């Protein structure tokens, strides 16, 4: 029972859409009103690179935070991994409105599971994003 509650909380944390929060703080239009109309870091970055990076970072950290909290509460690594999956699902399919594609949340999970591979993926994303101005392709 307690595990179901924690996984539900991870899902709800995942449904926090930082793209909207950061866009509002930076005075940017709602992410669902421009570009791809997707409420994610890539779309926010179209208007402001710093805001896009902060959105990416916060989405990444919410997955890591759910994992760390579950480990701290004494859950096994397998169950904490389920917590990360619940967080990503909450990001992609929030209870209300549109969700993001989940790239930043998965990056958070990758940093937990394999930091080296996550770093290589991040380099790829940044190379396409800044080198070729094709952040969506990189992600």
PDB file of C-alpha atoms in Angstrom:
ATOM      1  CA  UNK A   1       0.000   0.000   0.000  1.00  0.00           C
ATOM      2  CA  UNK A   2       2.746   2.459   0.969  1.00  0.00           C
ATOM      3  CA  UNK A   3       4.633   1.648  -2.223  1.00  0.00           C
ATOM      4  CA  UNK A   4       1.573   2.506  -4.333  1.00  0.00           C
ATOM      5  CA  UNK A   5       1.286   5.839  -2.536  1.00  0.00           C
ATOM      6  CA  UNK A   6       4.965   6.675  -3.148  1.00  0.00           C
ATOM      7  CA  UNK A   7       4.705   5.724  -6.831  1.00  0.00           C
ATOM      8  CA  UNK A   8       1.596   7.897  -7.135  1.00  0.00           C
ATOM      9  CA  UNK A   9       3.510  10.786  -5.567  1.00  0.00           C
ATOM     10  CA  UNK A  10       6.348  10.214  -8.064  1.00  0.00           C
ATOM     11  CA  UNK A  11       3.787  10.388 -10.868  1.00  0.00           C
ATOM     12  CA  UNK A  12       2.449  13.673  -9.472  1.00  0.00           C
ATOM     13  CA  UNK A  13       5.969  15.106  -9.147  1.00  0.00           C
ATOM     14  CA  UNK A  14       6.532  14.119 -12.766  1.00  0.00           C
ATOM     15  CA  UNK A  15       3.396  16.011 -13.768  1.00  0.00           C
ATOM     16  CA  UNK A  16       4.903  19.296 -12.535  1.00  0.00           C
ATOM     17  CA  UNK A  17       5.402  21.107 -15.819  1.00  0.00           C
ATOM     18  CA  UNK A  18       8.438  23.290 -15.292  1.00  0.00           C
ATOM     19  CA  UNK A  19       8.185  24.590 -18.864  1.00  0.00           C
ATOM     20  CA  UNK A  20       5.122  26.627 -17.863  1.00  0.00           C
ATOM     21  CA  UNK A  21       6.638  27.764 -14.570  1.00  0.00           C
ATOM     22  CA  UNK A  22       9.956  28.849 -16.111  1.00  0.00           C
ATOM     23  CA  UNK A  23       8.227  30.497 -19.087  1.00  0.00           C
ATOM     24  CA  UNK A  24       6.129  32.562 -16.708  1.00  0.00           C
ATOM     25  CA  UNK A  25       9.186  33.535 -14.596  1.00  0.00           C
ATOM     26  CA  UNK A  26      11.062  34.618 -17.734  1.00  0.00           C
ATOM     27  CA  UNK A  27       8.088  36.477 -19.205  1.00  0.00           C
ATOM     28  CA  UNK A  28       7.829  34.078 -22.126  1.00  0.00           C
ATOM     29  CA  UNK A  29       4.509  33.162 -23.721  1.00  0.00           C
ATOM     30  CA  UNK A  30       2.991  29.843 -22.691  1.00  0.00           C
ATOM     31  CA  UNK A  31       4.992  27.035 -24.354  1.00  0.00           C
ATOM     32  CA  UNK A  32       1.835  25.586 -25.897  1.00  0.00           C
ATOM     33  CA  UNK A  33       1.348  28.808 -27.898  1.00  0.00           C
ATOM     34  CA  UNK A  34       4.504  28.748 -30.060  1.00  0.00           C
ATOM     35  CA  UNK A  35       6.971  26.476 -31.831  1.00  0.00           C
ATOM     36  CA  UNK A  36       6.034  22.821 -31.566  1.00  0.00           C
ATOM     37  CA  UNK A  37       3.399  23.732 -28.951  1.00  0.00           C
ATOM     38  CA  UNK A  38       5.009  21.121 -26.708  1.00  0.00           C
ATOM     39  CA  UNK A  39       5.506  22.117 -23.060  1.00  0.00           C
ATOM     40  CA  UNK A  40       9.123  21.018 -22.842  1.00  0.00           C
ATOM     41  CA  UNK A  41      12.638  22.361 -22.560  1.00  0.00           C
ATOM     42  CA  UNK A  42      13.300  22.340 -26.307  1.00  0.00           C
ATOM     43  CA  UNK A  43      10.303  24.523 -27.028  1.00  0.00           C
ATOM     44  CA  UNK A  44      11.103  26.941 -24.184  1.00  0.00           C
ATOM     45  CA  UNK A  45      14.684  27.168 -25.489  1.00  0.00           C
ATOM     46  CA  UNK A  46      13.318  28.487 -28.790  1.00  0.00           C
ATOM     47  CA  UNK A  47      12.434  31.702 -26.953  1.00  0.00           C
ATOM     48  CA  UNK A  48      15.210  31.818 -24.344  1.00  0.00           C
ATOM     49  CA  UNK A  49      18.194  29.437 -24.107  1.00  0.00           C
ATOM     50  CA  UNK A  50      18.680  30.025 -20.361  1.00  0.00           C
ATOM     51  CA  UNK A  51      15.004  29.349 -19.667  1.00  0.00           C
ATOM     52  CA  UNK A  52      15.206  26.208 -21.811  1.00  0.00           C
ATOM     53  CA  UNK A  53      18.267  25.012 -19.910  1.00  0.00           C
ATOM     54  CA  UNK A  54      16.579  25.633 -16.534  1.00  0.00           C
ATOM     55  CA  UNK A  55      13.506  23.740 -17.715  1.00  0.00           C
ATOM     56  CA  UNK A  56      15.708  20.839 -18.829  1.00  0.00           C
ATOM     57  CA  UNK A  57      17.625  20.867 -15.541  1.00  0.00           C
ATOM     58  CA  UNK A  58      14.511  20.926 -13.336  1.00  0.00           C
ATOM     59  CA  UNK A  59      12.812  18.184 -15.356  1.00  0.00           C
ATOM     60  CA  UNK A  60      15.991  16.111 -15.091  1.00  0.00           C
ATOM     61  CA  UNK A  61      16.290  16.741 -11.344  1.00  0.00           C
ATOM     62  CA  UNK A  62      12.694  15.796 -10.541  1.00  0.00           C
ATOM     63  CA  UNK A  63      13.407  12.249 -11.742  1.00  0.00           C
ATOM     64  CA  UNK A  64      16.649  12.044  -9.778  1.00  0.00           C
ATOM     65  CA  UNK A  65      14.921  13.465  -6.675  1.00  0.00           C
ATOM     66  CA  UNK A  66      12.180  10.819  -6.764  1.00  0.00           C
ATOM     67  CA  UNK A  67      14.798   8.082  -7.032  1.00  0.00           C
ATOM     68  CA  UNK A  68      16.902   9.484  -4.178  1.00  0.00           C
ATOM     69  CA  UNK A  69      13.876   9.977  -1.924  1.00  0.00           C
ATOM     70  CA  UNK A  70      12.743   6.392  -2.481  1.00  0.00           C
ATOM     71  CA  UNK A  71      16.234   5.072  -1.707  1.00  0.00           C
ATOM     72  CA  UNK A  72      16.361   7.254   1.428  1.00  0.00           C
ATOM     73  CA  UNK A  73      12.973   5.869   2.519  1.00  0.00           C
ATOM     74  CA  UNK A  74      14.426   2.355   2.305  1.00  0.00           C
ATOM     75  CA  UNK A  75      12.955   1.170  -0.984  1.00  0.00           C
ATOM     76  CA  UNK A  76      15.024  -1.188  -3.135  1.00  0.00           C
ATOM     77  CA  UNK A  77      16.804   0.096  -6.230  1.00  0.00           C
ATOM     78  CA  UNK A  78      14.279  -1.809  -8.373  1.00  0.00           C
ATOM     79  CA  UNK A  79      11.372  -0.021  -6.710  1.00  0.00           C
ATOM     80  CA  UNK A  80      13.204   3.314  -6.909  1.00  0.00           C
ATOM     81  CA  UNK A  81      13.635   2.671 -10.626  1.00  0.00           C
ATOM     82  CA  UNK A  82       9.853   2.199 -10.837  1.00  0.00           C
ATOM     83  CA  UNK A  83       9.602   5.582  -9.121  1.00  0.00           C
ATOM     84  CA  UNK A  84      11.679   7.126 -11.903  1.00  0.00           C
ATOM     85  CA  UNK A  85       9.438   5.501 -14.507  1.00  0.00           C
ATOM     86  CA  UNK A  86       6.359   6.856 -12.710  1.00  0.00           C
ATOM     87  CA  UNK A  87       7.950  10.315 -12.773  1.00  0.00           C
ATOM     88  CA  UNK A  88       8.564  10.111 -16.524  1.00  0.00           C
ATOM     89  CA  UNK A  89       5.014   8.868 -17.131  1.00  0.00           C
ATOM     90  CA  UNK A  90       3.693  11.781 -15.072  1.00  0.00           C
ATOM     91  CA  UNK A  91       5.743  14.166 -17.209  1.00  0.00           C
ATOM     92  CA  UNK A  92       4.492  12.726 -20.508  1.00  0.00           C
ATOM     93  CA  UNK A  93       0.893  12.094 -19.391  1.00  0.00           C
ATOM     94  CA  UNK A  94       0.006  14.625 -16.661  1.00  0.00           C
ATOM     95  CA  UNK A  95      -3.487  14.454 -15.142  1.00  0.00           C
ATOM     96  CA  UNK A  96      -4.453  17.743 -16.824  1.00  0.00           C
ATOM     97  CA  UNK A  97      -3.223  19.352 -20.025  1.00  0.00           C
ATOM     98  CA  UNK A  98      -0.316  18.558 -22.291  1.00  0.00           C
ATOM     99  CA  UNK A  99       2.856  16.808 -21.228  1.00  0.00           C
ATOM    100  CA  UNK A 100       6.378  16.955 -22.592  1.00  0.00           C
ATOM    101  CA  UNK A 101       8.214  14.255 -24.529  1.00  0.00           C
ATOM    102  CA  UNK A 102      10.093  13.113 -21.449  1.00  0.00           C
ATOM    103  CA  UNK A 103      13.635  13.575 -22.800  1.00  0.00           C
ATOM    104  CA  UNK A 104      14.880  15.575 -19.802  1.00  0.00           C
ATOM    105  CA  UNK A 105      13.222  13.191 -17.338  1.00  0.00           C
ATOM    106  CA  UNK A 106      14.849  10.210 -19.041  1.00  0.00           C
ATOM    107  CA  UNK A 107      18.170  12.019 -18.904  1.00  0.00           C
ATOM    108  CA  UNK A 108      17.720  12.213 -15.129  1.00  0.00           C
ATOM    109  CA  UNK A 109      17.111   8.469 -15.047  1.00  0.00           C
ATOM    110  CA  UNK A 110      20.165   7.895 -17.228  1.00  0.00           C
ATOM    111  CA  UNK A 111      22.352   9.949 -14.880  1.00  0.00           C
ATOM    112  CA  UNK A 112      21.264   7.614 -12.070  1.00  0.00           C
ATOM    113  CA  UNK A 113      21.730   4.407 -14.062  1.00  0.00           C
ATOM    114  CA  UNK A 114      24.776   5.222 -16.194  1.00  0.00           C
ATOM    115  CA  UNK A 115      26.356   8.653 -15.750  1.00  0.00           C
ATOM    116  CA  UNK A 116      28.866   8.135 -18.573  1.00  0.00           C
ATOM    117  CA  UNK A 117      26.173   7.214 -21.106  1.00  0.00           C
ATOM    118  CA  UNK A 118      24.054  10.122 -19.892  1.00  0.00           C
ATOM    119  CA  UNK A 119      26.977  12.483 -20.404  1.00  0.00           C
ATOM    120  CA  UNK A 120      27.494  11.173 -23.952  1.00  0.00           C
ATOM    121  CA  UNK A 121      23.794  11.685 -24.704  1.00  0.00           C
ATOM    122  CA  UNK A 122      23.931  15.187 -23.251  1.00  0.00           C
ATOM    123  CA  UNK A 123      26.942  16.014 -25.446  1.00  0.00           C
ATOM    124  CA  UNK A 124      24.981  14.761 -28.466  1.00  0.00           C
ATOM    125  CA  UNK A 125      21.968  16.889 -27.568  1.00  0.00           C
ATOM    126  CA  UNK A 126      24.126  19.982 -27.049  1.00  0.00           C
ATOM    127  CA  UNK A 127      26.087  19.380 -30.251  1.00  0.00           C
ATOM    128  CA  UNK A 128      22.905  19.256 -32.323  1.00  0.00           C
ATOM    129  CA  UNK A 129      21.315  22.078 -30.340  1.00  0.00           C
ATOM    130  CA  UNK A 130      24.117  24.599 -30.420  1.00  0.00           C
ATOM    131  CA  UNK A 131      26.293  23.317 -33.253  1.00  0.00           C
ATOM    132  CA  UNK A 132      23.543  22.734 -35.809  1.00  0.00           C
ATOM    133  CA  UNK A 133      20.653  24.650 -34.196  1.00  0.00           C
ATOM    134  CA  UNK A 134      18.604  21.425 -34.242  1.00  0.00           C
ATOM    135  CA  UNK A 135      17.918  20.747 -30.563  1.00  0.00           C
ATOM    136  CA  UNK A 136      14.862  18.600 -31.329  1.00  0.00           C
ATOM    137  CA  UNK A 137      16.891  16.225 -33.493  1.00  0.00           C
ATOM    138  CA  UNK A 138      19.570  15.932 -30.816  1.00  0.00           C
ATOM    139  CA  UNK A 139      17.064  15.034 -28.156  1.00  0.00           C
TER     140      UNK A 139
END
